[in-house]
CSV table of C-alpha atoms in Angstrom, one decimal:
chain,number,residue,atom,x,y,z
A,16,MET,CA,-20.5,69.2,20.2
A,17,ALA,CA,-21.0,68.9,23.9
A,18,ASP,CA,-18.5,70.6,26.2
A,19,LEU,CA,-18.9,67.8,28.8
A,20,THR,CA,-20.4,64.4,28.2
A,21,LEU,CA,-21.6,62.2,31.1
A,22,TYR,CA,-22.6,58.6,30.9
A,23,LEU,CA,-25.0,57.9,33.8
A,24,LEU,CA,-25.1,54.2,34.7
A,25,ARG,CA,-27.6,53.0,37.2
A,26,HIS,CA,-26.4,50.1,39.3
A,27,GLY,CA,-27.7,46.6,38.5
A,28,GLU,CA,-30.6,45.0,40.3
A,29,SER,CA,-29.9,44.8,44.1
A,30,GLU,CA,-31.3,42.4,46.7
A,31,ALA,CA,-33.5,45.3,47.9
A,32,ASN,CA,-35.0,45.7,44.4
A,33,VAL,CA,-35.9,42.0,44.6
A,34,ARG,CA,-37.5,42.4,48.0
A,35,GLN,CA,-39.2,45.7,46.8
A,36,VAL,CA,-38.0,47.8,49.7
A,37,PHE,CA,-36.7,51.4,49.6
A,38,ALA,CA,-32.9,51.3,49.8
A,39,ALA,CA,-31.0,54.5,50.2
A,40,ARG,CA,-28.3,54.5,52.9
A,41,LYS,CA,-29.5,52.9,56.1
A,42,ILE,CA,-29.6,49.5,54.3
A,43,ASP,CA,-26.8,48.8,51.9
A,44,PRO,CA,-27.8,45.7,49.9
A,45,PRO,CA,-25.5,43.9,47.4
A,46,LEU,CA,-26.3,43.2,43.8
A,47,SER,CA,-28.5,40.2,43.0
A,48,ASP,CA,-27.2,37.5,40.5
A,49,ASN,CA,-29.3,39.3,37.9
A,50,GLY,CA,-27.8,42.6,38.9
A,51,ILE,CA,-24.3,41.2,38.3
A,52,HIS,CA,-25.4,40.0,34.9
A,53,GLN,CA,-26.8,43.4,34.1
A,54,ALA,CA,-23.7,45.2,35.1
A,55,SER,CA,-21.5,42.7,33.2
A,56,ARG,CA,-23.6,43.2,30.0
A,57,GLN,CA,-23.4,47.0,30.3
A,58,ALA,CA,-19.7,46.8,30.9
A,59,GLU,CA,-19.2,44.9,27.7
A,60,SER,CA,-21.1,47.6,25.7
A,61,LEU,CA,-19.0,50.3,27.3
A,62,LYS,CA,-15.5,48.9,26.8
A,63,THR,CA,-15.0,50.6,23.5
A,64,VAL,CA,-15.8,54.1,24.9
A,65,GLU,CA,-12.6,56.0,25.8
A,66,PHE,CA,-13.7,57.5,29.2
A,67,SER,CA,-11.4,60.0,30.9
A,68,ALA,CA,-12.6,58.9,34.3
A,69,MET,CA,-15.2,56.9,36.3
A,70,TYR,CA,-16.9,58.1,39.4
A,71,ALA,CA,-19.3,56.1,41.6
A,72,SER,CA,-21.3,56.2,44.8
A,73,PRO,CA,-19.5,54.4,47.6
A,74,LEU,CA,-22.6,52.2,48.5
A,75,LEU,CA,-22.2,48.5,48.0
A,76,ARG,CA,-24.5,48.0,45.0
A,77,THR,CA,-22.8,50.9,43.0
A,78,ARG,CA,-19.4,49.9,44.1
A,79,GLN,CA,-19.9,46.3,42.8
A,80,THR,CA,-21.3,47.7,39.5
A,81,ALA,CA,-18.3,50.0,39.2
A,82,GLU,CA,-15.8,47.2,39.9
A,83,ILE,CA,-17.4,45.1,37.2
A,84,VAL,CA,-17.1,47.9,34.7
A,85,SER,CA,-13.6,48.6,35.9
A,86,ARG,CA,-12.5,45.1,34.9
A,87,SER,CA,-13.9,45.5,31.4
A,88,CYS,CA,-12.9,49.1,30.7
A,89,GLY,CA,-9.6,49.3,32.6
A,90,LEU,CA,-10.8,52.3,34.6
A,91,GLU,CA,-10.2,52.8,38.3
A,92,PRO,CA,-13.4,54.1,40.0
A,93,VAL,CA,-13.2,57.2,42.2
A,94,PHE,CA,-15.9,57.0,44.9
A,95,SER,CA,-17.6,60.2,45.9
A,96,SER,CA,-20.2,60.8,48.7
A,97,ASP,CA,-21.7,63.4,46.4
A,98,LEU,CA,-23.1,60.5,44.4
A,99,LEU,CA,-24.8,58.7,47.3
A,100,GLU,CA,-28.5,57.8,46.7
A,101,ILE,CA,-30.9,60.5,47.9
A,102,ASP,CA,-31.6,60.1,51.6
A,103,VAL,CA,-35.2,59.0,51.9
A,104,GLY,CA,-35.2,59.2,55.7
A,105,VAL,CA,-38.0,57.2,57.3
A,106,LEU,CA,-38.7,55.3,54.1
A,107,ASP,CA,-35.2,53.6,54.1
A,108,GLY,CA,-35.7,49.8,54.4
A,109,GLU,CA,-39.5,50.0,54.3
A,110,PRO,CA,-41.7,48.1,51.8
A,111,GLU,CA,-42.4,50.0,48.6
A,112,HIS,CA,-45.8,48.5,48.0
A,113,GLU,CA,-47.4,49.5,51.3
A,114,PRO,CA,-49.8,52.4,50.7
A,115,ARG,CA,-48.6,54.4,53.7
A,116,THR,CA,-45.0,54.4,52.5
A,117,TRP,CA,-45.7,54.9,48.8
A,118,ALA,CA,-47.9,57.9,49.7
A,119,VAL,CA,-45.0,59.5,51.4
A,120,TYR,CA,-42.8,59.0,48.4
A,121,GLU,CA,-45.4,60.3,46.0
A,122,ARG,CA,-46.0,63.4,48.0
A,123,VAL,CA,-42.3,64.3,48.0
A,124,ILE,CA,-42.1,63.8,44.2
A,125,GLN,CA,-45.2,65.9,43.7
A,126,ASP,CA,-43.7,68.7,45.9
A,127,TRP,CA,-40.5,68.7,43.9
A,128,GLU,CA,-42.4,68.8,40.6
A,129,GLN,CA,-44.3,71.8,41.8
A,130,GLY,CA,-41.1,73.7,42.6
A,131,LEU,CA,-41.2,73.1,46.4
A,132,ALA,CA,-37.5,72.2,46.5
A,133,SER,CA,-37.2,73.0,50.3
A,134,ARG,CA,-39.4,70.1,51.1
A,135,GLY,CA,-38.1,66.5,51.3
A,136,PHE,CA,-38.3,63.1,52.8
A,137,PRO,CA,-39.1,63.1,56.6
A,138,GLY,CA,-35.7,62.6,58.2
A,139,GLY,CA,-34.0,62.8,54.8
A,140,GLU,CA,-33.0,65.2,52.1
A,141,THR,CA,-34.7,68.0,50.3
A,142,LEU,CA,-34.3,68.7,46.6
A,143,ASN,CA,-32.2,71.7,47.6
A,144,ASP,CA,-29.9,69.4,49.5
A,145,VAL,CA,-29.5,67.2,46.4
A,146,ALA,CA,-29.0,70.2,44.1
A,147,LYS,CA,-26.2,71.5,46.3
A,148,ARG,CA,-24.1,68.4,46.3
A,149,LEU,CA,-24.7,67.5,42.7
A,150,GLY,CA,-24.0,71.0,41.6
A,151,ALA,CA,-20.7,71.0,43.5
A,152,PHE,CA,-19.8,67.6,41.9
A,153,LEU,CA,-20.6,68.8,38.3
A,154,THR,CA,-18.7,72.1,38.9
A,155,GLY,CA,-15.6,70.0,39.8
A,156,LEU,CA,-15.9,67.9,36.6
A,157,GLU,CA,-16.2,71.0,34.5
A,158,ALA,CA,-13.2,72.6,36.1
A,159,GLY,CA,-11.2,69.4,35.3
A,160,ARG,CA,-12.4,69.4,31.7
A,161,GLN,CA,-12.5,65.6,31.6
A,162,THR,CA,-14.8,64.1,29.0
A,163,PRO,CA,-16.5,61.7,28.5
A,164,VAL,CA,-17.0,60.7,32.1
A,165,LEU,CA,-18.8,57.6,33.4
A,166,ILE,CA,-20.9,58.0,36.6
A,167,VAL,CA,-22.2,55.0,38.4
A,168,GLY,CA,-25.1,55.9,40.7
A,169,HIS,CA,-28.7,55.4,41.8
A,170,CYS,CA,-32.2,55.6,40.4
A,171,LEU,CA,-33.6,58.5,42.5
A,172,LEU,CA,-30.4,60.4,42.3
A,173,PHE,CA,-30.3,60.3,38.5
A,174,MET,CA,-34.0,61.2,38.3
A,175,ALA,CA,-33.3,64.3,40.4
A,176,ALA,CA,-30.2,65.1,38.3
A,177,ILE,CA,-32.1,65.0,35.1
A,178,TRP,CA,-34.9,67.1,36.6
A,179,LEU,CA,-32.5,69.7,38.0
A,180,PHE,CA,-29.9,70.0,35.2
A,181,CYS,CA,-31.3,68.8,31.9
A,182,LYS,CA,-33.1,71.3,29.7
A,183,ASN,CA,-35.1,68.6,27.8
A,184,HIS,CA,-36.3,66.6,30.8
A,185,GLY,CA,-39.9,65.3,30.7
A,186,PRO,CA,-42.9,66.9,32.3
A,187,GLY,CA,-42.6,64.8,35.4
A,188,LEU,CA,-39.7,63.8,37.6
A,189,GLU,CA,-40.5,60.1,37.1
A,190,ASP,CA,-39.9,60.6,33.4
A,191,GLY,CA,-36.2,60.3,34.3
A,192,HIS,CA,-36.7,56.9,35.9
A,193,MET,CA,-34.0,54.5,34.6
A,194,GLY,CA,-34.1,50.8,34.6
A,195,ARG,CA,-31.7,48.7,36.6
A,196,GLY,CA,-28.3,48.5,34.9
A,197,HIS,CA,-29.5,51.0,32.3
A,198,LEU,CA,-27.5,53.9,30.8
A,199,THR,CA,-28.4,57.5,30.0
A,200,ILE,CA,-26.0,60.0,28.2
A,201,ILE,CA,-26.2,63.7,28.8
A,202,GLY,CA,-24.1,66.5,27.3
A,203,LYS,CA,-23.3,70.0,28.6
A,204,ARG,CA,-23.6,73.0,26.2
A,205,ASP,CA,-23.7,76.7,26.7
A,206,ASP,CA,-27.3,76.6,27.9
A,207,GLY,CA,-27.0,73.6,30.2
A,208,PHE,CA,-27.2,69.8,30.0
A,209,HIS,CA,-29.3,68.0,27.5
A,210,ILE,CA,-30.3,64.3,27.3
A,211,LEU,CA,-28.6,62.7,24.3
A,212,ALA,CA,-29.7,59.1,24.9
A,213,PHE,CA,-32.0,57.8,27.5
A,214,ASN,CA,-32.4,54.5,29.4
A,215,ILE,CA,-30.3,52.2,27.3
A,216,SER,CA,-30.8,48.6,28.3
A,217,PRO,CA,-27.8,46.5,29.2
A,218,ASP,CA,-29.2,43.8,27.0
A,219,LEU,CA,-29.6,46.0,23.9
A,220,LYS,CA,-27.7,44.4,21.0
A,221,THR,CA,-25.3,46.9,19.4
């Protein structure tokens, strides 16, 4: 049995997702109508889980997702800056589909996959930066011995978390890419975290 079980819930579709632009911190888009639907569907599937706590990024799209889940599960979200989306620096607010911006993103991901954790987004965070704040957050959860815990966060943040902390992650960082409003469950054992269930759709019938 896992010593600590975490439910990682990516926020629902945001207006930035619709417009296909990078959104980290400089822009703070709300959920789209579809994103609200995704969050509501996932909240319905989670209401039978007896969570000990819910933590969320304070950005608008995660805050809205957490508030929807809160109404269904009866949990009061605790907002933590440790769960902010990874700071993508100069890419924030830029179109994802433009070759020049996508090339910057791909280069950073490749650097991280090759173990170059001190490199990062120009004007943004390195993988070492992310590891430090997520490591501190996880240490706090383990000290509190709360389980299971629901964490509402972001796509790139969760990709990095799976890459950094899960023993059974895929060969590439992008293998941890979760869909909008999707859920991944990880559990901590003596040798570290393991993925227990990955990328569960909010529209999956249970």
